[in-house]
CSV table of C-alpha atoms and ligand atoms in Angstrom, one decimal:
chain,number,residue,atom,x,y,z
L,1,MET,CA,-17.4,2.5,-14.4
L,2,VAL,CA,-15.3,5.1,-12.5
L,3,ALA,CA,-18.1,6.9,-10.8
L,4,ARG,CA,-20.6,5.3,-8.6
L,5,SER,CA,-23.4,7.2,-7.1
L,6,PHE,CA,-24.0,6.6,-3.4
L,7,ALA,CA,-26.4,3.8,-2.5
L,8,GLY,CA,-25.0,1.3,-4.9
L,9,GLY,CA,-26.0,2.4,-8.4
L,10,GLY,CA,-29.4,4.0,-7.6
L,11,SER,CA,-28.1,7.2,-9.2
L,12,GLY,CA,-30.0,10.1,-8.0
L,13,VAL,CA,-30.3,8.8,-4.5
L,14,LYS,CA,-29.5,11.4,-1.8
L,15,PRO,CA,-26.9,10.3,0.7
L,16,ASP,CA,-28.7,9.5,3.9
L,17,VAL,CA,-25.9,10.6,6.2
L,18,THR,CA,-26.2,13.9,8.1
L,19,PHE,CA,-23.7,15.7,10.3
L,20,GLU,CA,-25.7,14.5,13.3
L,21,ASP,CA,-24.7,10.9,12.5
L,22,ILE,CA,-21.0,11.7,12.9
L,23,GLY,CA,-19.6,11.7,16.4
L,24,GLY,CA,-16.5,13.3,17.9
L,25,GLN,CA,-15.7,15.5,15.0
L,26,ALA,CA,-17.2,18.8,16.0
L,27,THR,CA,-14.2,20.9,14.8
L,28,ALA,CA,-14.0,19.1,11.5
L,29,ILE,CA,-17.7,19.5,11.0
L,30,LYS,CA,-17.6,23.2,11.9
L,31,GLU,CA,-14.7,23.8,9.4
L,32,LEU,CA,-16.4,21.8,6.7
L,33,LYS,CA,-19.7,23.6,7.2
L,34,GLU,CA,-18.0,27.0,7.0
L,35,ALA,CA,-16.4,26.0,3.7
L,36,LEU,CA,-19.7,24.7,2.3
L,37,GLU,CA,-21.3,28.1,3.0
L,38,PHE,CA,-19.5,29.1,-0.2
L,39,ILE,CA,-21.8,26.8,-2.1
L,40,LYS,CA,-24.9,27.5,-0.2
L,41,ASN,CA,-24.7,31.3,-0.6
L,42,GLN,CA,-23.9,31.2,-4.2
L,43,SER,CA,-25.6,34.5,-5.1
L,44,ASP,CA,-23.6,36.5,-2.5
L,45,ILE,CA,-20.4,34.9,-3.6
L,46,GLN,CA,-21.1,35.9,-7.2
L,47,LYS,CA,-22.1,39.5,-6.3
L,48,LEU,CA,-18.8,39.9,-4.4
L,49,GLY,CA,-16.8,38.4,-7.2
L,50,ILE,CA,-15.4,35.7,-5.0
L,51,ARG,CA,-14.0,32.8,-7.0
L,52,PRO,CA,-15.7,29.4,-6.4
L,53,LEU,CA,-14.3,27.0,-3.9
L,54,LYS,CA,-13.1,24.1,-5.9
L,55,GLY,CA,-11.7,21.6,-3.6
L,56,ILE,CA,-11.8,20.5,0.1
L,57,LEU,CA,-9.2,18.1,1.3
L,58,LEU,CA,-10.0,15.9,4.3
L,59,THR,CA,-6.9,14.6,6.0
L,60,GLY,CA,-6.5,12.1,8.8
L,61,PRO,CA,-6.1,8.5,9.9
L,62,PRO,CA,-8.2,5.7,8.4
L,63,GLY,CA,-11.7,5.1,9.7
L,64,THR,CA,-12.2,8.5,11.3
L,65,GLY,CA,-15.2,9.5,9.2
L,66,LYS,CA,-13.9,11.2,6.1
L,67,THR,CA,-16.3,9.4,3.8
L,68,LEU,CA,-19.2,10.1,6.2
L,69,LEU,CA,-18.3,13.8,6.2
L,70,ALA,CA,-18.3,14.0,2.4
L,71,LYS,CA,-21.6,12.2,2.2
L,72,ALA,CA,-23.1,14.6,4.9
L,73,ALA,CA,-21.7,17.5,2.9
L,74,ALA,CA,-23.7,16.4,-0.1
L,75,GLY,CA,-26.9,16.3,1.9
L,76,TYR,CA,-26.1,19.6,3.5
L,77,THR,CA,-25.6,21.4,0.2
L,78,ASP,CA,-28.4,19.5,-1.6
L,79,ALA,CA,-25.8,18.1,-4.1
L,80,ALA,CA,-25.6,15.0,-6.2
L,81,PHE,CA,-22.9,12.8,-4.8
L,82,VAL,CA,-20.4,10.9,-7.0
L,83,THR,CA,-17.6,8.9,-5.5
L,84,ALA,CA,-14.4,7.0,-6.6
L,85,SER,CA,-11.2,5.9,-5.1
L,86,GLY,CA,-7.8,7.1,-6.2
L,87,SER,CA,-6.8,3.6,-7.3
L,88,GLU,CA,-9.6,3.5,-9.8
L,89,PHE,CA,-7.8,6.1,-11.9
L,90,ILE,CA,-4.5,4.3,-12.2
L,91,GLU,CA,-4.0,2.0,-15.1
L,92,MET,CA,-1.0,0.7,-16.9
L,93,TYR,CA,-2.2,2.2,-20.2
L,94,ALA,CA,-1.4,5.7,-21.1
L,95,GLY,CA,-4.3,8.1,-21.2
L,96,VAL,CA,-6.8,5.9,-19.4
L,97,GLY,CA,-6.5,7.6,-16.0
L,98,ALA,CA,-6.9,11.1,-17.6
L,99,GLN,CA,-10.0,9.9,-19.5
L,100,ARG,CA,-11.5,8.6,-16.3
L,101,VAL,CA,-10.9,11.9,-14.6
L,102,ARG,CA,-12.8,13.7,-17.4
L,103,LYS,CA,-15.5,11.1,-17.1
L,104,ILE,CA,-16.1,11.5,-13.4
L,105,PHE,CA,-16.6,15.3,-13.8
L,106,GLN,CA,-19.0,14.6,-16.7
L,107,VAL,CA,-20.9,12.0,-14.6
L,108,ALA,CA,-21.1,14.5,-11.7
L,109,ARG,CA,-22.7,17.2,-14.0
L,110,GLU,CA,-25.0,14.8,-15.7
L,111,THR,CA,-26.2,13.2,-12.4
L,112,SER,CA,-26.9,16.6,-11.0
L,113,LEU,CA,-28.9,17.7,-14.0
L,114,ARG,CA,-30.9,14.5,-14.0
L,115,MET,CA,-31.8,15.1,-10.4
L,116,GLY,CA,-32.6,18.7,-11.0
L,117,LYS,CA,-29.9,20.0,-8.7
L,118,ASN,CA,-27.4,22.8,-9.1
L,119,ASN,CA,-24.6,21.3,-7.1
L,120,SER,CA,-22.6,18.2,-7.4
L,121,ILE,CA,-19.9,16.8,-5.0
L,122,ILE,CA,-17.3,14.4,-6.3
L,123,PHE,CA,-15.6,12.5,-3.5
L,124,ILE,CA,-12.2,10.9,-4.2
L,125,ASP,CA,-10.9,8.7,-1.5
L,126,GLU,CA,-7.1,7.9,-1.3
L,127,ILE,CA,-6.3,10.9,-3.5
L,128,GLU,CA,-2.6,10.3,-2.8
L,129,ILE,CA,-2.7,7.4,-5.3
L,130,LEU,CA,-3.7,9.7,-8.1
L,131,GLY,CA,-2.3,13.0,-6.8
L,132,GLY,CA,1.2,11.9,-5.6
L,133,LYS,CA,4.2,14.1,-6.4
L,134,ARG,CA,4.8,14.2,-10.1
L,135,GLY,CA,8.0,12.9,-11.7
L,136,GLN,CA,8.6,10.3,-9.0
L,137,ILE,CA,7.4,7.3,-10.8
L,138,THR,CA,9.9,7.3,-13.7
L,139,SER,CA,8.8,4.1,-15.5
L,140,HIS,CA,5.8,5.7,-17.2
L,141,LEU,CA,4.1,9.1,-17.2
L,142,GLU,CA,0.6,7.8,-16.8
L,143,TYR,CA,0.4,8.9,-13.2
L,144,ASP,CA,1.5,12.4,-14.1
L,145,GLN,CA,-1.0,12.7,-17.0
L,146,THR,CA,-3.8,11.7,-14.7
L,147,LEU,CA,-2.9,14.3,-12.1
L,148,ASN,CA,-2.5,16.9,-14.8
L,149,GLU,CA,-6.0,16.2,-16.1
L,150,LEU,CA,-7.4,16.5,-12.6
L,151,LEU,CA,-5.7,20.0,-12.3
L,152,VAL,CA,-7.1,21.0,-15.6
L,153,GLN,CA,-10.6,19.9,-14.6
L,154,MET,CA,-10.4,21.8,-11.3
L,155,ASP,CA,-9.1,24.9,-13.1
L,156,GLY,CA,-12.0,24.7,-15.4
L,157,LEU,CA,-14.7,25.0,-12.7
L,158,LYS,CA,-16.5,28.4,-12.9
L,159,VAL,CA,-18.7,30.2,-10.5
L,160,ASP,CA,-21.5,30.5,-13.1
L,161,ASP,CA,-21.4,26.9,-14.3
L,162,ARG,CA,-24.9,25.4,-14.6
L,163,VAL,CA,-23.9,22.7,-12.2
L,164,ARG,CA,-21.4,23.8,-9.6
L,165,VAL,CA,-19.0,20.9,-9.0
L,166,LEU,CA,-17.0,20.7,-5.7
L,167,LEU,CA,-14.3,18.1,-5.3
L,168,ILE,CA,-13.8,16.6,-1.8
L,169,ALA,CA,-10.8,14.4,-1.5
L,170,ALA,CA,-9.5,12.3,1.4
L,171,THR,CA,-6.1,11.2,2.3
L,172,ASN,CA,-4.0,10.1,5.3
L,173,ARG,CA,-0.8,10.9,3.5
L,174,VAL,CA,-1.0,14.6,2.8
L,175,ASP,CA,2.8,14.7,2.7
L,176,MET,CA,2.7,12.6,-0.5
L,177,LEU,CA,0.5,15.0,-2.5
L,178,ASP,CA,1.9,17.0,-5.4
L,179,PRO,CA,2.2,20.7,-4.2
L,180,ALA,CA,0.2,21.8,-7.3
L,181,LEU,CA,-2.8,20.2,-5.7
L,182,LEU,CA,-2.4,22.2,-2.5
L,183,ARG,CA,-1.9,25.6,-4.0
L,184,PRO,CA,-4.7,28.2,-3.7
L,185,GLY,CA,-7.4,27.7,-6.2
L,186,ARG,CA,-7.2,23.9,-6.0
L,187,PHE,CA,-7.7,22.2,-2.6
L,188,ASP,CA,-7.7,25.5,-0.8
L,189,ARG,CA,-9.5,24.3,2.3
L,190,GLN,CA,-7.9,21.5,4.4
L,191,VAL,CA,-10.0,19.9,7.1
L,192,LYS,CA,-8.2,17.7,9.7
L,193,VAL,CA,-10.2,14.7,10.7
L,194,GLU,CA,-8.4,13.4,13.8
L,195,LEU,CA,-8.9,10.3,16.0
L,196,PRO,CA,-11.6,11.0,18.5
L,197,ASP,CA,-10.8,12.0,22.1
L,198,ARG,CA,-12.7,10.4,25.0
L,199,GLU,CA,-15.8,12.5,24.7
L,200,GLY,CA,-15.8,11.9,21.0
L,201,ARG,CA,-15.5,8.1,21.5
L,202,LEU,CA,-18.4,8.2,23.9
L,203,GLU,CA,-20.5,10.2,21.3
L,204,ILE,CA,-19.6,7.6,18.6
L,205,LEU,CA,-20.4,4.7,20.9
L,206,LYS,CA,-23.8,6.3,21.6
L,207,LEU,CA,-24.5,6.7,17.9
L,208,HIS,CA,-23.6,3.1,17.1
L,209,THR,CA,-25.6,1.7,20.0
L,210,ARG,CA,-28.8,3.7,19.2
L,211,ASN,CA,-30.3,0.7,17.5
L,212,LYS,CA,-29.1,-1.9,20.1
L,213,PRO,CA,-31.0,-2.9,23.2
L,214,LEU,CA,-28.5,-2.2,26.0
L,215,ALA,CA,-28.7,-3.8,29.5
L,216,GLY,CA,-28.7,-1.5,32.5
L,217,ASP,CA,-25.1,-2.4,33.5
L,218,VAL,CA,-23.6,-1.0,30.2
L,219,ASN,CA,-21.2,1.8,31.0
L,220,LEU,CA,-20.3,3.4,27.7
L,221,ASP,CA,-18.2,6.0,29.5
L,222,ALA,CA,-15.9,3.3,30.8
L,223,ILE,CA,-15.7,1.7,27.3
L,224,ALA,CA,-14.8,5.1,25.9
L,225,ARG,CA,-12.0,5.4,28.5
L,226,GLU,CA,-10.6,2.0,27.6
L,227,THR,CA,-10.5,2.7,23.9
L,228,PHE,CA,-7.8,5.3,23.5
L,229,GLY,CA,-6.5,5.3,19.9
L,230,PHE,CA,-9.7,3.7,18.5
L,231,SER,CA,-11.1,5.3,15.3
L,232,GLY,CA,-14.8,5.7,14.6
L,233,ALA,CA,-14.6,2.6,12.4
L,234,HIS,CA,-13.1,0.6,15.3
L,235,LEU,CA,-15.9,1.8,17.6
L,236,GLU,CA,-18.6,0.8,15.1
L,237,SER,CA,-17.0,-2.6,14.9
L,238,LEU,CA,-16.8,-2.8,18.7
L,239,ALA,CA,-20.5,-2.1,19.1
L,240,ASN,CA,-21.3,-4.7,16.4
L,241,GLU,CA,-19.1,-7.3,18.0
L,242,ALA,CA,-20.6,-6.8,21.4
L,243,ALA,CA,-24.1,-7.4,19.9
L,244,ILE,CA,-22.8,-10.5,18.2
L,245,LEU,CA,-21.5,-11.9,21.5
L,246,ALA,CA,-24.9,-11.2,23.2
L,247,MET,CA,-26.6,-13.0,20.3
L,248,ARG,CA,-24.3,-16.1,20.7
L,249,GLU,CA,-25.4,-16.3,24.4
L,250,LYS,CA,-29.0,-16.1,23.1
L,251,LEU,CA,-29.6,-12.9,25.1
L,252,ARG,CA,-32.1,-10.2,24.2
L,253,GLN,CA,-29.8,-7.4,25.5
L,254,VAL,CA,-26.2,-6.5,25.2
L,255,HIS,CA,-24.3,-6.4,28.5
L,256,HIS,CA,-21.2,-4.5,29.6
L,257,ARG,CA,-19.1,-7.7,29.6
L,258,HIS,CA,-19.9,-8.1,25.9
L,259,PHE,CA,-18.4,-4.7,25.2
L,260,HIS,CA,-15.5,-5.4,27.3
L,261,GLU,CA,-14.7,-8.6,25.4
L,262,ALA,CA,-15.4,-6.9,22.1
L,263,VAL,CA,-12.6,-4.5,22.9
L,264,ASP,CA,-10.2,-7.4,23.0
L,265,LYS,CA,-11.5,-8.7,19.7
L,266,VAL,CA,-11.2,-5.4,17.9
L,267,MET,CA,-7.7,-4.8,19.3
L,268,MET,CA,-6.2,-8.2,19.0
L,269,GLY,CA,-8.3,-10.1,16.4
L,270,ASP,CA,-10.3,-13.3,16.6
L,271,ARG,CA,-9.9,-15.9,19.4
L,272,LEU,CA,-7.9,-18.8,18.1
L,273,ASP,CA,-9.0,-22.4,18.6
L,274,ARG,CA,-5.4,-23.5,18.8
L,275,GLN,CA,-4.6,-24.5,22.4
L,276,PRO,CA,-0.9,-24.3,23.4
L,277,ALA,CA,0.7,-27.2,25.3
L,278,PRO,CA,0.4,-26.9,29.2
L,279,ALA,CA,4.1,-25.9,29.6
L,280,GLU,CA,3.7,-23.2,27.0
L,281,LEU,CA,0.5,-22.0,28.6
L,282,LYS,CA,2.3,-21.7,31.9
L,283,ARG,CA,5.0,-19.6,30.3
L,284,VAL,CA,2.4,-17.3,28.7
L,285,ALA,CA,0.7,-16.9,32.1
L,286,ILE,CA,4.0,-16.0,33.8
L,287,HIS,CA,4.9,-13.6,31.0
L,288,GLU,CA,1.5,-11.8,31.1
L,289,ALA,CA,1.4,-11.8,34.9
L,290,GLY,CA,4.8,-10.1,34.9
L,291,HIS,CA,3.6,-7.3,32.6
L,292,ALA,CA,0.5,-6.9,34.8
L,293,PHE,CA,2.4,-6.8,38.2
L,294,VAL,CA,4.7,-4.1,37.0
L,295,SER,CA,1.9,-2.1,35.4
L,296,GLU,CA,-0.2,-2.2,38.5
L,297,HIS,CA,2.8,-1.3,40.7
L,298,LEU,CA,3.7,1.7,38.6
L,299,ARG,CA,0.2,2.9,38.0
L,300,ARG,CA,-2.5,1.6,40.3
L,301,GLY,CA,-5.7,0.7,38.3
L,302,SER,CA,-3.9,0.5,35.0
L,303,VAL,CA,-4.6,-3.2,34.2
L,304,SER,CA,-7.9,-3.7,32.5
L,305,THR,CA,-7.6,-7.4,31.6
L,306,LEU,CA,-5.1,-10.2,31.8
L,307,THR,CA,-5.6,-13.3,29.6
L,308,ILE,CA,-4.0,-16.4,28.2
L,309,THR,CA,-6.6,-16.9,25.5
L,310,PRO,CA,-4.8,-16.8,22.1
L,311,ARG,CA,-6.1,-14.1,19.8
L,312,GLY,CA,-4.8,-12.9,16.4
L,313,GLN,CA,-1.0,-13.0,16.6
L,314,ALA,CA,-0.8,-13.1,20.5
L,315,LEU,CA,-0.7,-16.2,22.7
L,316,GLY,CA,-1.9,-14.0,25.6
L,317,TYR,CA,-2.0,-10.4,26.5
L,318,MET,CA,-2.3,-7.8,29.2
L,319,ARG,CA,-4.5,-4.8,28.4
L,320,GLN,CA,-3.8,-1.5,30.0
L,321,THR,CA,-6.5,1.2,30.6
L,322,PRO,CA,-5.2,4.7,29.8
L,323,GLU,CA,-6.0,6.9,32.8
L,324,ASP,CA,-6.9,9.9,30.6
L,325,ASP,CA,-6.2,10.4,26.9
L,326,THR,CA,-2.5,11.3,26.8
L,327,TYR,CA,-0.8,13.2,24.0
L,328,LEU,CA,2.4,14.3,25.7
L,329,TYR,CA,4.7,11.9,27.5
L,330,THR,CA,7.3,12.6,30.2
L,331,ARG,CA,10.6,10.7,30.6
L,332,ASP,CA,9.1,8.9,33.8
L,333,TYR,CA,6.1,7.8,31.9
L,334,LEU,CA,8.1,6.4,29.0
L,335,GLU,CA,10.5,4.7,31.3
L,336,ASN,CA,7.6,3.1,33.1
L,337,GLN,CA,6.3,1.8,29.8
L,338,VAL,CA,9.7,0.3,29.0
L,339,ALA,CA,9.6,-1.4,32.4
L,340,VAL,CA,6.1,-2.9,31.7
L,341,MET,CA,7.3,-4.1,28.3
L,342,LEU,CA,10.3,-5.8,29.7
L,343,ALA,CA,8.5,-7.4,32.7
L,344,GLY,CA,7.2,-10.3,30.7
L,345,ALA,CA,10.6,-11.6,29.8
L,346,VAL,CA,12.1,-10.9,33.2
L,347,ALA,CA,9.3,-12.9,34.9
L,348,GLU,CA,9.9,-15.8,32.5
L,349,GLU,CA,13.6,-15.7,33.3
L,350,MET,CA,12.9,-15.6,37.0
L,351,MET,CA,10.3,-18.3,37.2
L,352,LEU,CA,11.5,-20.6,34.5
L,353,GLY,CA,15.2,-19.9,34.3
L,354,GLY,CA,15.2,-18.6,30.7
L,355,ARG,CA,13.5,-16.4,28.2
L,356,SER,CA,11.5,-17.2,25.0
L,357,THR,CA,10.8,-15.7,21.6
L,358,GLY,CA,7.4,-14.6,23.0
L,359,ALA,CA,9.1,-11.3,24.1
L,360,GLY,CA,10.3,-10.3,20.7
L,361,ASN,CA,7.6,-7.8,20.1
L,362,ASP,CA,8.0,-6.4,23.6
L,363,TYR,CA,11.7,-5.7,22.9
L,364,LEU,CA,10.8,-4.0,19.7
L,365,GLN,CA,8.3,-1.7,21.5
L,366,ALA,CA,10.8,-1.1,24.3
L,367,THR,CA,13.6,0.0,22.0
L,368,LYS,CA,11.2,2.2,20.1
L,369,THR,CA,10.2,3.9,23.4
L,370,ALA,CA,13.9,4.2,24.4
L,371,ASP,CA,14.5,5.9,21.0
L,372,GLN,CA,11.6,8.3,21.7
L,373,ILE,CA,13.3,9.3,24.9
L,374,ILE,CA,16.6,9.9,23.1
L,375,ASN,CA,15.0,11.7,20.1
L,376,CYS,CA,13.0,14.0,22.3
L,377,GLY,CA,16.0,15.2,24.2
L,378,MET,CA,15.1,13.4,27.4
L,379,SER,CA,18.0,11.0,27.7
L,380,ASP,CA,21.3,11.7,29.4
L,381,LEU,CA,22.6,13.0,26.0
L,382,GLY,CA,20.3,16.0,26.3
L,383,VAL,CA,18.9,17.7,23.2
L,384,ILE,CA,20.3,16.1,20.1
L,385,ASP,CA,19.8,16.1,16.4
L,386,PRO,CA,18.5,12.5,15.8
L,387,GLU,CA,19.9,12.5,12.3
L,388,MET,CA,23.4,13.4,13.4
L,389,LEU,CA,23.6,11.0,16.3
L,390,PRO,CA,26.2,8.3,15.6
L,391,ARG,CA,24.7,4.8,15.6
L,392,SER,CA,27.0,3.4,18.2
L,393,LEU,CA,26.2,6.2,20.6
L,394,ARG,CA,22.5,5.8,20.0
L,395,TYR,CA,22.9,2.0,20.7
L,396,ARG,CA,24.8,2.6,24.0
L,397,THR,CA,22.2,5.1,25.2
L,398,GLN,CA,19.3,2.8,24.3
L,399,LYS,CA,21.0,-0.1,26.1
L,400,LYS,CA,21.6,2.0,29.2
L,401,ILE,CA,17.9,2.9,29.4
L,402,LEU,CA,16.8,-0.7,28.8
L,403,LEU,CA,19.2,-2.2,31.3
L,404,ALA,CA,18.2,0.3,34.0
L,405,GLN,CA,14.6,-0.6,33.6
L,406,GLU,CA,15.3,-4.3,33.4
L,407,GLN,CA,17.1,-4.2,36.7
L,408,ARG,CA,14.3,-2.2,38.3
L,409,VAL,CA,11.8,-4.7,37.1
L,410,ARG,CA,13.9,-7.7,38.4
L,411,ASP,CA,14.3,-6.1,41.8
L,412,PHE,CA,10.5,-5.6,42.1
L,413,LEU,CA,9.4,-9.0,40.8
L,414,GLU,CA,11.9,-10.8,43.0
L,415,MET,CA,10.1,-9.3,46.0
L,416,LYS,CA,6.7,-10.4,44.6
L,417,LYS,CA,7.7,-13.9,43.5
L,418,LYS,CA,5.2,-15.6,45.7
L,419,GLU,CA,2.2,-13.4,44.7
L,420,LEU,CA,3.2,-13.8,41.1
L,421,GLY,CA,3.0,-17.6,41.4
L,422,ARG,CA,-0.5,-17.3,42.9
L,423,VAL,CA,-1.8,-15.1,40.0
L,424,VAL,CA,-0.2,-17.4,37.5
L,425,ASP,CA,-2.1,-20.4,39.0
L,426,LEU,CA,-5.4,-18.5,39.0
L,427,LEU,CA,-4.8,-17.4,35.4
L,428,LEU,CA,-4.2,-21.0,34.3
L,429,GLU,CA,-7.4,-22.0,36.0
L,430,GLN,CA,-9.6,-19.1,34.8
L,431,GLU,CA,-7.8,-18.2,31.5
L,432,LYS,CA,-8.7,-14.6,32.2
L,433,ILE,CA,-8.4,-12.2,35.2
L,434,SER,CA,-10.0,-8.7,35.3
L,435,GLY,CA,-8.0,-5.8,36.6
L,436,HIS,CA,-10.3,-5.6,39.5
L,437,GLN,CA,-9.7,-9.2,40.4
L,438,LEU,CA,-5.9,-8.7,40.1
L,439,ARG,CA,-6.0,-5.7,42.4
L,440,SER,CA,-8.0,-7.5,45.1
L,441,ILE,CA,-5.4,-10.3,45.1
L,442,LEU,CA,-2.6,-7.8,45.4
L,443,ASP,CA,-4.4,-6.1,48.2
L,444,GLN,CA,-4.9,-9.3,50.1
L,445,GLU,CA,-1.2,-10.1,49.8
L,446,THR,CA,-0.2,-6.7,51.2
L,447,GLY,CA,-3.0,-6.9,53.8
L,448,CYS,CA,-4.6,-3.8,52.4
L,449,ALA,CA,-8.0,-5.4,51.9
N,1,LIG,P1,-10.7,5.6,5.1
N,1,LIG,O1,-9.6,6.7,5.3
N,1,LIG,O2,-10.2,4.3,5.5
N,1,LIG,O3,-11.4,5.7,3.8
N,1,LIG,P2,-12.7,7.2,6.5
N,1,LIG,O4,-12.1,8.2,7.3
N,1,LIG,O5,-13.3,7.6,5.2
N,1,LIG,O6,-11.8,5.9,6.3
N,1,LIG,P3,-15.4,6.2,7.0
N,1,LIG,O7,-15.4,5.4,5.8
N,1,LIG,O8,-16.1,7.5,6.9
N,1,LIG,O9,-13.9,6.5,7.4
N,1,LIG,O10,-15.8,5.4,8.2
N,1,LIG,C1,-16.0,4.0,8.2
N,1,LIG,C2,-17.2,3.6,9.2
N,1,LIG,O11,-16.7,3.9,10.5
N,1,LIG,C3,-18.4,4.5,9.0
N,1,LIG,O12,-19.3,3.9,8.1
N,1,LIG,C4,-19.0,4.5,10.4
N,1,LIG,O13,-19.8,3.4,10.7
N,1,LIG,C5,-17.8,4.5,11.3
N,1,LIG,N1,-17.3,5.8,11.7
N,1,LIG,C6,-16.1,6.4,11.4
N,1,LIG,N2,-16.0,7.6,11.9
N,1,LIG,C7,-17.1,7.8,12.6
N,1,LIG,C8,-17.6,9.0,13.3
N,1,LIG,N3,-16.8,10.0,13.5
N,1,LIG,N4,-18.8,8.9,13.8
N,1,LIG,C9,-19.6,7.8,13.7
N,1,LIG,N5,-19.2,6.7,13.0
N,1,LIG,C10,-18.0,6.7,12.4
């Protein structure tokens, strides 16, 4: 069955999501509501001879609330809600996809009539699977036929249809869509659904902790600050994981430390039971302490946690707190990031006489960042066309940036060798050090306490 009505087969059930349940998306909600007025004020639209709005495209990264917005739109317009994913239309057999497109429009109309409603919203997630540029998959024309059928169905929507059907589609690859879908009269409204900013993350955290008993020490503002780059789905998972941690400790309330730990879990994956050998553990501690020292040195207060607990793909990690949400980066900022990335390997070399494969991912990130400096015209080459830059020149420029930062890190860590050793010992003993603890150790060493 292509179409499912919301709430798992109970067709005729109204989606129970409202715009109030969606956090950090004020602009998207405003734009979507404006578009939906076309459906709400049907008689005015008809009198003025305005053609119906046929499609709204929600674009943005995964987990930002596109499905929630579509559900809330159905509630807002008192419409029946029918949903499917782009992949459900794609079959190897010719004609099946097109047939399914016709079917979903038919189901939308029938569901609406059964519910005694005038409106119906069809939500298609991952529209790029069915609406990709035509003629690109040469092996068979099934994809093209399916998309053609969707265009035909959209063109067939009339303002005076008994049931007015609106198609809402979601994608995070708008660049892949066939231009025919984006031309006026098809998806002629596009609503961007971005990752939430700090305020937005706080709003979402509040929404997802509404039903959880929070202890007095919980500071959601601080959690919102620490979770730059998290989507709504990440934040929902974070709140859930925090509650699970509290339950494991048999507590009745969720405390701040549970949220703090849940950030690690959502970012890095599950804790692994595997325990590395002592020598390896020491190397990991040195590596992570190296990252943390340089990070703190370059931006005081930037280290949030330092740990040698293996999680997901990482044997240990240092988590940085972004000061404020940042969307633009200067050369200094990027060079500092390169320095932090290289610091793990440099610390290993300094304390153990050699490096390990543990730094592979750091180098990858560091080269990417160096490339960003070059591509954005901030390297010694000045403004360049990245496509025209000879590979050897790119390589030499990258290398120069990396070597300069490596030297800077080495000079700094050499001066801090003793303190580094002390933090490594503590890390081996405690497994985890908070940024606060690290700073107090550094202050003692410099006599600032
Ligand atoms: P995808 O592109 O992967 O389909 P999506 O953008 O459609 O993702 P949703 O399915 O709407 O994302 O969100 C998944 C879950 O994440 C929601 O059920 C909700 O719990 C949470 N969530 C996502 N965004 C928000 C938000 N803005 N406010 C509150 N909760 C959110």
